[in-house]
Short mmCIF file of C-alpha atoms and ligand atoms in Angstrom, two decimals:
data_model
loop_
_atom_site.label_atom_id
_atom_site.label_comp_id
_atom_site.label_asym_id
_atom_site.label_seq_id
_atom_site.Cartn_x
_atom_site.Cartn_y
_atom_site.Cartn_z
CA UNK A 212 -13.43 22.83 50.11
CA UNK A 213 -13.52 22.28 46.37
CA UNK A 214 -10.23 21.94 44.51
CA UNK A 215 -10.26 25.35 42.86
CA UNK A 216 -11.03 27.17 46.10
CA UNK A 217 -8.34 25.22 47.86
CA UNK A 218 -5.80 26.13 45.19
CA UNK A 219 -6.84 29.79 45.37
CA UNK A 220 -6.55 29.81 49.15
CA UNK A 221 -3.15 28.16 48.97
CA UNK A 222 -2.01 30.71 46.38
CA UNK A 223 -3.22 33.59 48.55
CA UNK A 224 -1.39 32.18 51.56
CA UNK A 225 1.78 31.69 49.54
CA UNK A 226 1.69 35.23 48.22
CA UNK A 227 1.07 36.59 51.71
CA UNK A 228 3.99 34.67 53.19
CA UNK A 229 6.18 35.60 50.22
CA UNK A 230 5.39 39.21 50.95
CA UNK A 231 6.93 39.32 54.38
CA UNK A 232 10.21 41.16 54.91
CA UNK A 233 12.91 42.08 57.43
CA UNK A 234 14.99 45.25 57.75
CA UNK A 235 18.31 43.44 58.06
CA UNK A 236 21.12 45.76 56.96
CA UNK A 237 21.82 49.44 56.59
CA UNK A 238 24.36 51.74 55.03
CA UNK A 239 25.66 55.01 56.41
CA UNK A 240 26.62 57.44 53.64
CA UNK A 241 26.92 54.50 51.25
CA UNK A 242 29.03 52.28 53.52
CA UNK A 243 27.36 49.10 54.78
CA UNK A 244 27.53 48.43 58.49
CA UNK A 245 27.43 44.74 57.53
CA UNK A 246 24.53 42.38 57.10
CA UNK A 247 22.65 41.93 60.39
CA UNK A 248 25.17 44.16 62.16
CA UNK A 249 23.93 46.78 64.61
CA UNK A 250 20.41 45.36 64.54
CA UNK A 251 18.02 43.45 66.80
CA UNK A 252 16.55 40.82 64.53
CA UNK A 253 13.99 38.05 64.54
CA UNK A 254 14.69 35.12 62.24
CA UNK A 255 11.08 35.06 61.07
CA UNK A 256 9.95 37.72 58.58
CA UNK A 257 6.35 38.05 59.78
CA UNK A 258 4.57 41.28 60.68
CA UNK A 259 3.19 42.77 63.87
CA UNK A 260 -0.53 43.41 63.50
CA UNK A 261 -1.51 44.31 67.08
CA UNK A 262 -0.60 47.99 67.43
CA UNK A 263 -1.21 47.80 71.18
CA UNK A 264 1.38 45.06 71.79
CA UNK A 265 4.85 45.73 73.20
CA UNK A 266 6.26 44.19 70.02
CA UNK A 267 5.11 47.19 67.98
CA UNK A 268 8.21 49.07 69.18
CA UNK A 269 11.03 46.88 67.86
CA UNK A 270 9.34 43.61 66.82
CA UNK A 271 9.50 40.50 69.00
CA UNK A 272 6.35 38.89 70.38
CA UNK A 273 5.33 36.45 67.62
CA UNK A 274 8.75 36.99 65.99
CA UNK A 275 11.22 36.57 68.87
CA UNK A 276 14.36 38.72 68.65
CA UNK A 277 17.02 36.06 68.59
CA UNK A 278 19.77 37.81 66.61
CA UNK A 279 20.95 40.62 68.81
CA UNK A 280 24.02 42.46 67.56
CA UNK A 281 26.51 43.54 70.24
CA UNK A 282 27.54 46.52 68.10
CA UNK A 283 26.53 50.18 67.95
CA UNK A 284 26.98 51.88 64.58
CA UNK A 285 28.27 55.45 64.42
CA UNK A 286 26.05 57.70 62.34
CA UNK A 287 26.97 61.35 61.75
CA UNK A 288 23.98 63.69 62.04
CA UNK A 289 22.95 64.58 58.51
CA UNK A 290 24.06 61.20 57.16
CA UNK A 291 22.13 59.41 54.46
CA UNK A 292 20.94 55.99 55.59
CA UNK A 293 19.98 53.23 53.19
CA UNK A 294 17.73 50.64 54.84
CA UNK A 295 17.84 47.22 53.19
CA UNK A 296 14.66 45.25 53.62
CA UNK A 297 14.87 41.67 52.39
CA UNK A 298 12.26 38.93 52.13
CA UNK A 299 14.07 36.57 54.50
CA UNK A 300 17.46 36.71 56.20
CA UNK A 301 18.78 34.43 53.43
CA UNK A 302 17.88 36.92 50.70
CA UNK A 303 20.55 38.91 48.88
CA UNK A 304 19.14 42.43 48.47
CA UNK A 305 21.04 42.84 45.20
CA UNK A 306 19.28 39.99 43.44
CA UNK A 307 16.51 38.53 45.58
CA UNK A 308 12.96 39.41 46.53
CA UNK A 309 12.70 42.59 48.60
CA UNK A 310 9.00 42.37 49.47
CA UNK A 311 5.97 41.31 47.46
CA UNK A 312 4.64 44.16 45.34
CA UNK A 313 1.19 43.66 46.87
CA UNK A 314 2.53 44.96 50.19
CA UNK A 315 1.97 48.64 49.41
CA UNK A 316 2.17 51.25 52.11
CA UNK A 317 4.21 53.90 53.91
CA UNK A 318 7.72 53.80 55.39
CA UNK A 319 8.61 55.72 58.53
CA UNK A 320 11.65 56.16 60.75
CA UNK A 321 11.65 56.91 64.49
CA UNK A 322 14.39 57.35 67.09
CA UNK A 323 14.43 56.86 70.85
CA UNK A 324 17.38 57.97 72.95
CA UNK A 325 19.00 55.35 75.18
CA UNK A 326 22.14 55.34 77.28
CA UNK A 327 23.69 52.34 75.56
CA UNK A 328 22.08 51.14 72.33
CA UNK A 329 23.75 47.74 72.56
CA UNK A 330 22.25 46.87 75.92
CA UNK A 331 19.22 49.09 76.49
CA UNK A 332 15.86 47.40 76.99
CA UNK A 333 13.50 48.27 74.14
CA UNK A 334 11.99 51.60 75.17
CA UNK A 335 8.24 52.07 75.07
CA UNK A 336 8.62 55.84 75.39
CA UNK A 337 10.81 58.57 73.97
CA UNK A 338 10.08 57.90 70.30
CA UNK A 339 10.05 60.70 67.77
CA UNK A 340 9.66 60.50 64.02
CA UNK A 341 12.43 61.72 61.75
CA UNK A 342 11.10 60.64 58.36
CA UNK A 343 7.94 59.50 56.63
CA UNK A 344 6.72 58.79 53.14
CA UNK A 345 3.27 57.61 52.19
CA UNK A 346 1.49 57.77 48.86
CA UNK A 347 2.45 60.13 46.08
CA UNK A 348 -0.69 60.94 44.15
CA UNK A 349 1.32 62.57 41.36
CA UNK A 350 3.25 59.40 40.55
CA UNK A 351 0.84 56.82 41.96
CA UNK A 352 3.70 55.32 43.96
CA UNK A 353 3.85 54.28 47.59
CA UNK A 354 7.03 54.39 49.66
CA UNK A 355 7.15 50.59 49.34
CA UNK A 356 7.11 50.87 45.54
CA UNK A 357 10.24 53.02 45.75
CA UNK A 358 11.87 50.60 48.20
CA UNK A 359 11.31 47.74 45.75
CA UNK A 360 12.46 49.72 42.71
CA UNK A 361 15.62 50.97 44.45
CA UNK A 362 16.32 47.71 46.37
CA UNK A 363 16.74 49.84 49.46
CA UNK A 364 15.19 52.86 51.12
CA UNK A 365 17.11 56.09 51.59
CA UNK A 366 16.45 58.74 54.20
CA UNK A 367 18.49 61.36 56.03
CA UNK A 368 19.19 61.77 59.73
CA UNK A 369 18.24 65.38 60.52
CA UNK A 370 21.27 67.53 61.31
CA UNK A 371 19.80 68.87 64.57
CA UNK A 372 19.41 65.52 66.37
CA UNK A 373 21.32 65.57 69.66
CA UNK A 374 24.38 63.31 69.73
CA UNK A 375 24.20 60.04 71.62
CA UNK A 376 22.96 56.49 71.42
CA UNK A 377 19.56 55.75 69.91
CA UNK A 378 17.46 52.86 68.79
CA UNK A 379 16.41 53.63 65.23
CA UNK A 380 13.05 52.11 64.37
CA UNK A 381 12.51 51.67 60.63
CA UNK A 382 8.92 50.74 59.88
CA UNK A 383 7.09 49.64 56.75
CA UNK A 384 3.31 49.20 56.89
CA UNK A 385 1.79 46.86 54.31
CA UNK A 386 -1.82 47.83 53.67
CA UNK A 387 -3.01 45.03 51.37
CA UNK A 388 -5.26 43.60 54.09
CA UNK A 389 -5.79 46.73 56.19
CA UNK A 390 -9.47 47.25 55.37
CA UNK A 391 -10.33 45.93 58.82
CA UNK A 392 -8.33 45.89 62.04
CA UNK A 393 -6.22 43.94 62.76
CA UNK A 394 -5.07 43.65 59.17
CA UNK A 395 -2.34 46.19 58.48
CA UNK A 396 1.03 44.45 58.60
CA UNK A 397 3.74 46.40 60.41
CA UNK A 398 7.30 45.41 59.58
CA UNK A 399 9.88 47.05 61.83
CA UNK A 400 13.30 46.34 63.23
CA UNK A 401 15.46 48.56 65.42
CA UNK A 402 19.06 49.52 64.72
CA UNK A 403 21.59 50.41 67.41
CA UNK A 404 23.17 53.72 66.47
CA UNK A 405 25.39 56.41 67.98
CA UNK A 406 24.67 59.82 66.46
CA UNK A 407 27.75 62.00 66.31
CA UNK A 408 27.95 65.73 65.74
CA UNK A 409 24.40 66.95 65.54
CA UNK A 410 22.50 69.60 67.45
CA UNK A 411 20.36 69.85 70.52
CA UNK A 412 16.87 69.03 69.36
CA UNK A 413 14.66 68.02 72.26
CA UNK A 414 11.54 66.85 70.48
CA UNK A 415 8.18 65.83 71.84
CA UNK A 416 7.86 62.09 71.92
CA UNK A 417 5.32 59.31 71.63
CA UNK A 418 5.06 55.79 73.00
CA UNK A 419 5.13 52.41 71.29
CA UNK A 420 2.63 50.99 71.99
CA UNK A 421 0.53 54.13 72.16
CA UNK A 422 1.30 56.13 69.05
CA UNK A 423 -1.09 54.13 66.87
CA UNK A 424 -4.66 52.96 67.34
CA UNK A 425 -6.51 50.35 65.34
CA UNK A 426 -8.95 53.04 64.29
CA UNK A 427 -6.30 55.41 62.88
CA UNK A 428 -6.97 56.16 59.21
CA UNK A 429 -3.39 55.11 58.45
CA UNK A 430 -3.84 51.70 60.14
CA UNK A 431 -7.39 50.78 59.11
CA UNK A 432 -7.32 51.64 55.45
CA UNK A 433 -8.84 50.26 52.28
CA UNK A 434 -6.04 50.13 49.72
CA UNK A 435 -8.42 49.29 46.91
CA UNK A 436 -10.22 52.63 46.58
CA UNK A 437 -9.74 55.50 44.19
CA UNK A 438 -8.63 58.19 44.55
CA UNK A 439 -6.27 57.18 47.32
CA UNK A 440 -6.35 59.50 50.33
CA UNK A 441 -3.88 58.13 52.85
CA UNK A 442 -2.94 59.70 56.18
CA UNK A 443 0.39 58.44 57.53
CA UNK A 444 -0.04 57.34 61.17
CA UNK A 445 1.88 58.73 64.13
CA UNK A 446 3.20 62.25 64.67
CA UNK A 447 4.68 64.36 61.89
CA UNK A 448 8.48 64.16 61.60
CA UNK A 449 10.66 66.61 63.47
CA UNK A 450 12.13 69.49 61.53
CA UNK A 451 15.39 71.35 62.05
CA UNK A 452 15.68 75.10 62.10
CA UNK A 453 12.01 75.83 61.77
CA UNK A 454 9.20 75.42 64.17
CA UNK A 455 8.19 71.97 65.26
CA UNK A 456 4.70 70.74 64.41
CA UNK A 457 2.27 72.72 66.51
CA UNK A 458 -0.85 71.80 68.37
CA UNK A 459 -3.09 74.63 67.22
CA UNK A 460 -3.51 73.06 63.84
CA UNK A 461 -2.21 69.66 63.01
CA UNK A 462 -1.13 68.62 59.60
CA UNK A 463 -2.37 65.54 57.90
CA UNK A 464 -0.07 64.61 55.10
CA UNK A 465 -2.15 63.40 52.23
CA UNK A 466 0.49 63.06 49.59
CA UNK A 467 4.21 62.74 49.66
CA UNK A 468 6.70 63.39 46.95
CA UNK A 469 10.43 63.15 47.16
CA UNK A 470 10.76 66.79 48.02
CA UNK A 471 7.49 68.63 47.80
CA UNK A 472 4.56 67.72 49.96
CA UNK A 473 0.93 68.60 49.96
CA UNK A 474 -0.62 69.03 53.35
CA UNK A 475 -4.05 69.78 54.56
CA UNK A 476 -4.62 71.44 57.89
CA UNK A 477 -7.43 70.52 60.18
CA UNK A 478 -8.46 71.90 63.56
CA UNK A 479 -7.00 70.02 66.51
CA UNK A 480 -10.45 69.12 67.76
CA UNK A 481 -11.21 67.04 64.72
CA UNK A 482 -7.88 65.34 64.20
CA UNK A 483 -7.21 61.74 64.85
CA UNK A 484 -4.91 60.49 67.55
CA UNK A 485 -2.40 59.84 64.80
CA UNK A 486 -2.01 63.45 63.82
CA UNK A 487 -1.89 65.21 67.15
CA UNK A 488 1.34 64.27 68.87
CA UNK A 489 3.43 67.37 68.97
CA UNK A 490 5.70 69.54 70.96
CA UNK A 491 4.61 71.38 74.03
CA UNK A 492 1.93 73.92 73.40
CA UNK A 493 1.83 77.46 74.65
CA UNK A 494 0.59 78.42 78.08
CA UNK A 495 2.38 75.58 79.85
CA UNK A 496 -0.13 72.98 78.75
CA UNK A 497 0.93 69.88 76.91
CA UNK A 498 -0.80 68.80 73.72
CA UNK A 499 -2.77 65.62 73.27
CA UNK A 500 -0.54 62.52 73.47
CA UNK A 501 2.46 64.59 74.53
CA UNK A 502 4.59 63.95 77.60
CA UNK A 503 3.40 65.63 80.80
CA UNK A 504 5.54 64.07 83.52
CA UNK A 505 8.07 61.48 84.56
CA UNK A 506 11.52 61.36 86.09
CA UNK A 507 13.67 64.09 84.55
CA UNK A 508 10.77 65.78 82.78
CA UNK A 509 10.93 69.58 82.96
CA UNK A 510 8.17 70.41 80.48
CA UNK A 511 4.51 71.13 81.08
CA UNK A 512 2.69 68.94 83.57
CA UNK A 513 -0.87 69.91 82.70
CA UNK A 514 -2.74 69.05 79.53
CA UNK A 515 -4.82 70.95 77.05
CA UNK A 516 -8.56 70.95 77.58
CA UNK A 517 -10.16 67.54 77.25
CA UNK A 518 -7.02 65.56 78.15
CA UNK A 519 -5.64 64.39 81.47
CA UNK A 520 -2.09 63.55 82.43
CA UNK A 521 -1.77 59.82 83.01
CA UNK A 522 1.34 58.12 84.40
CA UNK A 523 2.36 55.26 82.09
CA UNK A 524 5.56 54.50 83.96
CA UNK A 525 7.94 56.31 86.31
CA UNK A 526 9.63 57.97 83.37
CA UNK A 527 6.66 58.89 81.27
CA UNK A 528 3.26 60.44 81.80
CA UNK A 529 1.13 61.30 78.80
CA UNK A 530 -1.80 63.61 78.02
CA UNK A 531 -4.58 61.30 76.93
C1 NAG B 156 29.57 57.82 70.21
O1 NAG B 156 30.33 58.72 69.46
C2 NAG B 156 31.11 59.60 70.28
C3 NAG B 156 31.71 60.66 69.37
O2 NAG B 156 32.51 60.05 68.39
C4 NAG B 156 32.13 58.79 71.04
O3 NAG B 156 32.87 59.64 71.88
C5 NAG B 156 31.42 57.75 71.87
O4 NAG B 156 32.34 56.90 72.50
C6 NAG B 156 30.48 56.92 71.02
N1 NAG B 156 29.70 56.05 71.88
C7 NAG B 156 29.41 54.80 71.56
C8 NAG B 156 28.63 54.04 72.57
O5 NAG B 156 29.76 54.28 70.52
C1 NAG B 157 -8.75 62.06 53.72
O1 NAG B 157 -8.70 61.24 54.87
C2 NAG B 157 -8.69 61.97 56.07
C3 NAG B 157 -8.50 60.99 57.21
O2 NAG B 157 -9.41 59.96 57.14
C4 NAG B 157 -10.00 62.74 56.18
O3 NAG B 157 -9.99 63.50 57.37
C5 NAG B 157 -10.12 63.69 54.99
O4 NAG B 157 -11.37 64.33 55.02
C6 NAG B 157 -10.01 62.90 53.68
N1 NAG B 157 -9.95 63.83 52.57
C7 NAG B 157 -10.67 63.63 51.48
C8 NAG B 157 -10.48 64.65 50.40
O5 NAG B 157 -11.44 62.71 51.35
CU1 CU B 158 3.45 39.49 54.10
#
């Protein structure tokens, strides 16, 4: 390799490594739980790129989880959480690098109920989304741009979440190399929380791995096109008080603003796997990618046309 090319390659590698990040601290209604407290952490800040690996749930795999907090953090339903991503565990979020600005993409939050968040094995099932933000075409900003500008990412725990222990999966997807798969860089860590108060929401759930495919338009995505039309992967977030996302027509969020959103609806038959995980449909048939069996399951056990109920483990069967 000639000198210039070698320098360019080294620079690209440096900027890629500099871009990595870890979700290593969070605040509950403005009060920090403490750096690294209530979290299952790797020491290395690298991404997960294989969306079919077990590590897509709560990291691990190439980034072994070696810092495992014994603590569960109480979080009142309705609380505002601030997630602090930092470049490495040594970074101070107040002054240091959050994540390289090249690492543009969405931020999402999922929960999975467990009996004891401090000791539970990382669940592959039971995940539901409570928050998502992608690209805002009005401002030209991605969720990651806001994270960097604010030195932290704020979201709210919906008030209707049932009380109890959960693993809270905060996920940032960096799309700078996502034009082919694997390429998207998924940065997630799981927090150990105990939701207090709350309601009785019993949402449909997805699996990790399972919720994403390498072909999803939110995973295989060319960041360097214009205009940007980005579909956030996974199911739509749960909502309180209203109806849950339905199966008849799924919504593909194309833009996200702080409050207002623009959605486009598409028939279920043409939607991607990413957009179709929803609550039970009418007529006793479960929607695509929804749960259809398993120990303790009382919902529908047959699937909508074109899908069959497959047992993934004793606790979870899925329409696929
Ligand atoms: C969760 O919070 C409830 C309500 O405050 C409390 O009774 C329970 O002991 C907590 N559980 C854990 C594991 O912290
Ligand atoms: C945006 O992307 C989605 C998913 O790839 C696609 O279904 C939709 O047609 C696109 N919309 C536009 C306006 O290109
Ligand atoms: Cu990186």
